[in-house]
Amino acid sequence: MWLNHYLLIRHTPNGRKYPYLDCWGLVIEFYRRELGIELDDYTDFSIKDGYEKERSCFYEIEPPHYEFGDVIAFFRHGLIFHVAVYLGRGEMLHTGLNRHCRVEKIRSMQFVETKIYRHTNLPKRKNET
């Protein structure tokens, strides 16, 4: 099963080499492997001063139009602190401090602000909401 590749990932701060990845490293791996999109280690998805995107190939999506592969950004006090990949049916793939990669419902992060971003080259698929 394709998902098993990701469940072997062990969260590693600033990790960029499989299977030792942080949350952005997971997004990079997912985009390369599943979507055929190469992302830069740090500059493809950047948030400056809260919500202002700078040099990003991602744009914000309004609910409920989420699709497989969208990036979920989690904010605290107006600053991004975590990202995950949207899988569909309200589920995300992510990795967190001292944990292996896992699939969870987005609502498990209900006490923080979330925004969804889509890559400009994300293949068009049936809406997953």
XYZ file of N, CA, C and O in Angstrom:
516
model
N 0.841 -1.179 0.000
C 0.000 0.000 0.000
C 0.890 1.247 0.000
O 1.872 1.334 0.723
N 0.539 2.240 -0.789
C 1.373 3.432 -0.951
C 1.574 4.194 0.347
O 2.610 4.805 0.576
N 0.589 4.137 1.242
C 0.659 4.893 2.492
C 1.745 4.361 3.429
O 2.314 5.110 4.220
N 2.065 3.080 3.330
C 3.094 2.492 4.199
C 4.435 3.206 4.080
O 5.186 3.296 5.051
N 4.756 3.698 2.885
C 6.015 4.434 2.678
C 6.125 5.603 3.659
O 7.193 5.875 4.193
N 5.012 6.267 3.916
C 5.003 7.449 4.786
C 4.938 7.094 6.259
O 5.473 7.827 7.092
N 4.331 5.986 6.577
C 4.200 5.602 7.982
C 5.536 5.196 8.595
O 5.661 5.094 9.815
N 6.553 4.999 7.773
C 7.902 4.690 8.257
C 8.701 5.936 8.627
O 9.777 5.843 9.204
N 8.165 7.103 8.271
C 8.883 8.354 8.513
C 8.922 8.661 10.002
O 7.914 8.600 10.687
N 10.099 8.987 10.478
C 10.308 9.376 11.868
C 10.569 10.882 11.899
O 11.456 11.366 11.200
N 9.781 11.613 12.679
C 9.970 13.059 12.747
C 11.389 13.385 13.211
O 11.875 12.864 14.209
N 12.051 14.240 12.435
C 13.395 14.709 12.753
C 13.426 16.209 12.490
O 13.119 16.630 11.371
N 13.758 17.027 13.478
C 13.807 18.475 13.250
C 14.685 18.816 12.047
O 15.789 18.293 11.909
N 14.168 19.657 11.156
C 14.852 20.069 9.931
C 15.196 18.904 9.004
O 16.065 19.029 8.155
N 14.515 17.765 9.181
C 14.791 16.581 8.379
C 14.369 16.737 6.931
O 13.248 17.139 6.647
N 15.283 16.387 6.014
C 14.991 16.486 4.588
C 15.411 15.228 3.832
O 15.388 15.201 2.623
N 15.827 14.176 4.549
C 16.257 12.941 3.889
C 15.427 11.774 4.426
O 15.467 11.483 5.622
N 14.656 11.154 3.533
C 13.790 10.036 3.913
C 14.608 8.950 4.590
O 15.691 8.640 4.130
N 14.141 8.373 5.669
C 12.864 8.515 6.368
C 12.913 9.483 7.549
O 12.048 9.441 8.412
N 13.895 10.357 7.590
C 14.030 11.308 8.706
C 13.592 12.698 8.236
O 14.388 13.450 7.679
N 12.319 13.010 8.453
C 11.731 14.226 7.916
C 10.973 15.002 8.978
O 10.411 14.407 9.894
N 10.948 16.324 8.830
C 10.041 17.127 9.644
C 8.758 17.305 8.835
O 8.591 16.686 7.772
N 7.837 18.146 9.289
C 6.546 18.249 8.608
C 6.691 18.787 7.178
O 6.025 18.298 6.267
N 7.569 19.774 6.946
C 7.759 20.264 5.580
C 8.504 19.235 4.740
O 8.226 19.055 3.550
N 9.435 18.503 5.334
C 10.121 17.425 4.629
C 9.138 16.357 4.154
O 9.282 15.802 3.060
N 8.121 16.075 4.961
C 7.073 15.134 4.562
C 6.318 15.663 3.347
O 6.055 14.926 2.393
N 5.967 16.943 3.345
C 5.270 17.537 2.203
C 6.146 17.421 0.945
O 5.663 17.027 -0.122
N 7.431 17.717 1.071
C 8.351 17.609 -0.065
C 8.362 16.180 -0.610
O 8.268 15.953 -1.815
N 8.488 15.196 0.286
C 8.519 13.787 -0.110
C 7.213 13.376 -0.786
O 7.213 12.700 -1.817
N 6.098 13.781 -0.214
C 4.781 13.438 -0.761
C 4.604 14.037 -2.157
O 4.161 13.365 -3.087
N 4.948 15.296 -2.314
C 4.793 15.956 -3.609
C 5.695 15.311 -4.665
O 5.271 15.111 -5.802
N 6.910 14.982 -4.304
C 7.826 14.342 -5.262
C 7.324 12.956 -5.648
O 7.202 12.633 -6.822
N 6.981 12.145 -4.662
C 6.629 10.745 -4.889
C 5.227 10.555 -5.462
O 5.036 9.751 -6.369
N 4.254 11.261 -4.932
C 2.853 11.034 -5.328
C 2.379 11.947 -6.453
O 1.505 11.569 -7.217
N 2.931 13.152 -6.532
C 2.405 14.129 -7.480
C 3.396 14.520 -8.573
O 3.043 15.246 -9.491
N 4.647 14.055 -8.432
C 5.655 14.373 -9.441
C 6.045 15.840 -9.459
O 6.479 16.356 -10.484
N 5.913 16.512 -8.312
C 6.240 17.934 -8.202
C 7.432 18.092 -7.265
O 7.390 17.631 -6.121
N 8.484 18.719 -7.765
C 9.672 18.963 -6.940
C 9.499 20.284 -6.189
O 9.212 21.315 -6.799
N 9.669 20.245 -4.888
C 9.595 21.440 -4.050
C 10.963 21.752 -3.485
O 11.758 20.848 -3.224
N 11.220 23.023 -3.271
C 12.463 23.466 -2.667
C 12.420 23.168 -1.167
O 11.347 23.144 -0.557
N 13.573 22.986 -0.574
C 13.631 22.648 0.849
C 12.946 23.662 1.752
O 12.406 23.310 2.778
N 12.983 24.929 1.409
C 12.439 25.920 2.331
C 11.611 27.020 1.674
O 10.737 27.573 2.312
N 11.857 27.382 0.412
C 11.264 28.607 -0.114
C 9.958 28.437 -0.878
O 9.304 29.420 -1.176
N 9.544 27.227 -1.221
C 8.321 27.075 -2.002
C 7.063 27.427 -1.224
O 6.079 27.857 -1.789
N 7.075 27.223 0.052
C 5.905 27.531 0.880
C 6.392 28.377 2.030
O 6.974 27.891 2.986
N 6.204 29.679 1.900
C 6.689 30.547 2.960
C 5.607 31.538 3.334
O 4.867 32.020 2.497
N 5.524 31.827 4.586
C 4.578 32.791 5.118
C 5.398 33.853 5.834
O 6.242 33.542 6.668
N 5.149 35.090 5.482
C 5.887 36.186 6.105
C 4.887 37.096 6.796
O 3.834 37.396 6.236
N 5.197 37.534 7.989
C 4.305 38.425 8.737
C 2.897 37.857 8.815
O 1.920 38.511 8.492
N 2.782 36.612 9.227
C 1.474 35.999 9.378
C 0.986 35.347 8.119
O 1.239 34.185 7.899
N 0.286 36.083 7.251
C -0.369 35.467 6.110
C 0.156 35.900 4.749
O -0.291 35.408 3.739
N 1.060 36.819 4.701
C 1.554 37.300 3.414
C 2.472 36.259 2.792
O 3.521 35.920 3.331
N 2.081 35.718 1.646
C 2.897 34.722 0.968
C 4.019 35.408 0.199
O 3.815 36.427 -0.429
N 5.192 34.851 0.269
C 6.347 35.431 -0.417
C 7.032 34.335 -1.219
O 7.376 33.298 -0.674
N 7.205 34.555 -2.513
C 7.868 33.592 -3.404
C 7.275 32.197 -3.271
O 7.982 31.210 -3.201
N 5.989 32.102 -3.244
C 5.339 30.821 -3.052
C 4.629 30.376 -4.314
O 4.093 31.184 -5.053
N 4.630 29.072 -4.566
C 3.865 28.519 -5.682
C 2.563 27.908 -5.156
O 1.944 27.082 -5.809
N 2.156 28.312 -3.959
C 0.902 27.860 -3.359
C -0.051 29.038 -3.231
O 0.365 30.171 -3.033
N -1.339 28.760 -3.331
C -2.353 29.789 -3.124
C -3.429 29.230 -2.193
O -3.656 28.022 -2.137
N -4.079 30.120 -1.470
C -5.051 29.709 -0.465
C -6.350 29.238 -1.111
O -6.809 29.811 -2.094
N -6.937 28.186 -0.541
C -8.199 27.599 -0.989
C -9.247 27.826 0.100
O -8.965 27.652 1.290
N -10.428 28.187 -0.303
C -11.524 28.375 0.651
C -12.273 27.061 0.847
O -12.434 26.283 -0.098
N -12.726 26.791 2.060
C -13.508 25.574 2.292
C -14.810 25.647 1.506
O -15.296 26.741 1.258
N -15.382 24.564 1.093
C -14.973 23.174 1.335
C -14.268 22.563 0.130
O -14.399 21.378 -0.114
N -13.547 23.319 -0.641
C -12.994 22.859 -1.912
C -11.599 22.263 -1.785
O -10.709 22.564 -2.582
N -11.381 21.419 -0.805
C -10.079 20.804 -0.595
C -9.928 19.585 -1.502
O -10.879 18.878 -1.775
N -8.691 19.354 -1.942
C -8.392 18.212 -2.793
C -7.173 17.464 -2.268
O -6.331 18.026 -1.571
N -7.070 16.213 -2.673
C -5.930 15.365 -2.360
C -4.645 16.111 -2.709
O -4.499 16.612 -3.819
N -3.749 16.228 -1.736
C -2.466 16.883 -1.973
C -2.393 18.328 -1.533
O -1.310 18.898 -1.513
N -3.530 18.923 -1.183
C -3.472 20.287 -0.663
C -2.656 20.306 0.623
O -2.589 19.306 1.343
N -2.033 21.431 0.903
C -1.228 21.568 2.120
C -2.057 22.292 3.177
O -2.637 23.339 2.916
N -2.120 21.698 4.346
C -2.819 22.296 5.473
C -1.772 23.003 6.316
O -0.788 22.395 6.737
N -1.975 24.285 6.546
C -1.057 25.063 7.373
C -1.749 25.390 8.687
O -2.902 25.815 8.707
N -1.057 25.172 9.769
C -1.581 25.430 11.111
C -0.893 26.659 11.681
O 0.333 26.764 11.638
N -1.691 27.567 12.192
C -1.186 28.830 12.707
C -1.445 28.956 14.201
O -2.462 28.480 14.701
N -0.526 29.606 14.863
C -0.680 29.968 16.271
C -0.170 31.395 16.408
O 0.942 31.686 15.985
N -0.995 32.273 16.946
C -0.639 33.686 17.105
C -0.234 34.313 15.773
O 0.697 35.113 15.694
N -0.910 33.900 14.695
C -0.658 34.471 13.383
C 0.569 33.941 12.666
O 0.896 34.397 11.583
N 1.265 32.972 13.251
C 2.469 32.413 12.631
C 2.286 30.927 12.370
O 1.723 30.200 13.198
N 2.792 30.468 11.240
C 2.684 29.059 10.901
C 3.611 28.243 11.809
O 4.743 28.639 12.072
N 3.098 27.116 12.309
C 3.943 26.260 13.138
C 3.943 24.799 12.691
O 4.733 23.997 13.193
N 3.072 24.445 11.743
C 2.992 23.041 11.325
C 2.310 22.964 9.970
O 1.468 23.803 9.653
N 2.689 21.963 9.154
C 2.004 21.701 7.891
C 1.718 20.214 7.776
O 2.393 19.383 8.397
N 0.710 19.896 6.974
C 0.305 18.512 6.726
C -0.213 18.421 5.298
O -0.429 19.434 4.641
N -0.442 17.201 4.822
C -0.983 16.972 3.479
C -2.410 16.458 3.612
O -2.673 15.526 4.377
N -3.323 17.064 2.855
C -4.718 16.638 2.871
C -4.887 15.386 2.018
O -4.438 15.340 0.876
N -5.514 14.353 2.591
C -5.716 13.091 1.881
C -7.136 12.914 1.375
O -7.384 12.089 0.501
N -8.085 13.644 1.935
C -9.490 13.476 1.568
C -10.308 13.053 2.772
O -9.764 12.611 3.787
N -11.618 13.216 2.687
C -12.551 12.828 3.750
C -12.149 13.370 5.123
O -12.292 12.676 6.129
N -11.601 14.580 5.146
C -11.247 15.209 6.407
C -10.001 14.657 7.068
O -9.743 14.926 8.235
N -9.186 13.888 6.332
C -7.976 13.292 6.905
C -6.720 13.957 6.363
O -6.676 14.406 5.218
N -5.702 13.975 7.212
C -4.413 14.556 6.844
C -3.292 13.575 7.174
O -3.420 12.727 8.063
N -2.191 13.709 6.452
C -0.968 12.960 6.701
C 0.022 13.952 7.274
O 0.260 15.001 6.681
N 0.570 13.633 8.455
C 1.530 14.567 9.047
C 2.447 13.851 10.017
O 2.260 12.694 10.356
N 3.470 14.573 10.408
C 4.422 14.068 11.379
C 4.642 15.153 12.419
O 4.561 16.334 12.118
N 4.859 14.737 13.647
C 5.029 15.710 14.711
C 6.167 15.328 15.626
O 6.733 14.241 15.521
N 6.478 16.222 16.510
C 7.614 16.072 17.401
C 7.666 14.690 18.057
O 6.714 14.253 18.695
N 8.791 13.999 17.873
C 9.055 12.683 18.468
C 8.007 11.631 18.128
O 7.730 10.749 18.927
N 7.412 11.716 16.921
C 6.406 10.742 16.515
C 6.649 10.313 15.077
O 7.215 11.046 14.286
N 6.156 9.134 14.771
C 6.167 8.687 13.385
C 5.060 9.403 12.621
O 4.122 9.935 13.208
N 5.166 9.373 11.308
C 4.138 9.936 10.446
C 2.838 9.160 10.664
O 2.854 7.960 10.936
N 1.702 9.870 10.550
C 0.422 9.215 10.799
C -0.699 9.923 10.039
O -0.530 11.045 9.585
N -1.834 9.238 9.959
C -3.036 9.804 9.362
C -3.987 10.132 10.502
O -4.224 9.297 11.370
N -4.492 11.363 10.497
C -5.432 11.797 11.524
C -6.501 12.668 10.902
O -6.298 13.229 9.831
N -7.600 12.809 11.602
C -8.639 13.745 11.186
C -8.137 15.169 11.425
O -7.478 15.439 12.429
N -8.458 16.067 10.515
C -8.049 17.459 10.668
C -8.631 18.042 11.946
O -7.988 18.811 12.636
N -9.816 17.629 12.298
C -10.457 18.188 13.493
C -9.685 17.897 14.776
O -9.939 18.503 15.803
N -8.710 16.987 14.727
C -7.898 16.730 15.921
C -7.053 17.946 16.274
O -6.538 18.060 17.373
N -6.933 18.884 15.339
C -6.187 20.121 15.564
C -7.155 21.297 15.667
O -6.839 22.406 15.269
N -8.324 21.085 16.212
C -9.404 22.067 16.178
C -9.150 23.337 16.965
O -9.845 24.326 16.775
N -8.194 23.376 17.833
C -7.985 24.555 18.662
C -6.956 25.524 18.093
O -6.557 26.453 18.752
N -6.532 25.278 16.857
C -5.624 26.196 16.191
C -6.235 26.607 14.862
O -7.089 25.919 14.311
N -5.800 27.746 14.352
C -6.300 28.209 13.065
C -5.652 27.410 11.939
O -4.450 27.141 11.956
N -6.455 27.001 10.967
C -5.924 26.278 9.816
C -6.299 27.002 8.534
O -7.340 27.644 8.445
N -5.417 26.896 7.553
C -5.667 27.387 6.209
C -5.177 26.311 5.250
O -4.240 25.572 5.561
N -5.829 26.229 4.104
C -5.482 25.220 3.111
C -4.888 25.917 1.893
O -5.419 26.916 1.409
N -3.790 25.344 1.378
C -3.104 25.898 0.224
C -2.955 24.832 -0.856
O -2.740 23.661 -0.552
N -3.055 25.269 -2.099
C -2.918 24.367 -3.242
C -1.745 24.819 -4.103
O -1.557 26.008 -4.351
N -0.976 23.861 -4.560
C 0.147 24.142 -5.447
C -0.395 24.507 -6.829
O -1.383 23.925 -7.281
N 0.254 25.443 -7.487
C -0.217 25.893 -8.798
C -0.179 24.778 -9.841
O -0.919 24.823 -10.815
N 0.645 23.741 -9.636
C 0.736 22.629 -10.587
C 0.059 21.355 -10.089
O 0.301 20.290 -10.640
N -0.760 21.453 -9.050
C -1.438 20.262 -8.535
C -2.370 19.717 -9.612
O -3.182 20.469 -10.160
N -2.239 18.430 -9.934
C -3.119 17.852 -10.960
C -4.586 18.001 -10.563
O -4.934 17.845 -9.398
N -5.437 18.307 -11.531
C -6.864 18.448 -11.271
C -7.457 17.074 -10.991
O -7.219 16.115 -11.713
N -8.206 16.976 -9.894
C -8.871 15.739 -9.507
C -10.297 16.052 -9.118
O -10.665 17.185 -8.912
N -11.054 14.998 -8.923
C -12.405 15.157 -8.423
C -12.320 15.767 -7.040
O -11.470 15.399 -6.228
N -13.187 16.716 -6.707
C -13.198 17.372 -5.394
C -13.366 16.335 -4.298
O -14.289 15.541 -4.321
N -12.473 16.351 -3.323
C -12.452 15.351 -2.261
C -13.195 15.767 -1.011
O -13.570 14.931 -0.216
N -13.357 17.075 -0.780
C -13.876 17.612 0.485
C -13.882 16.539 1.483
O -14.267 16.252 2.424
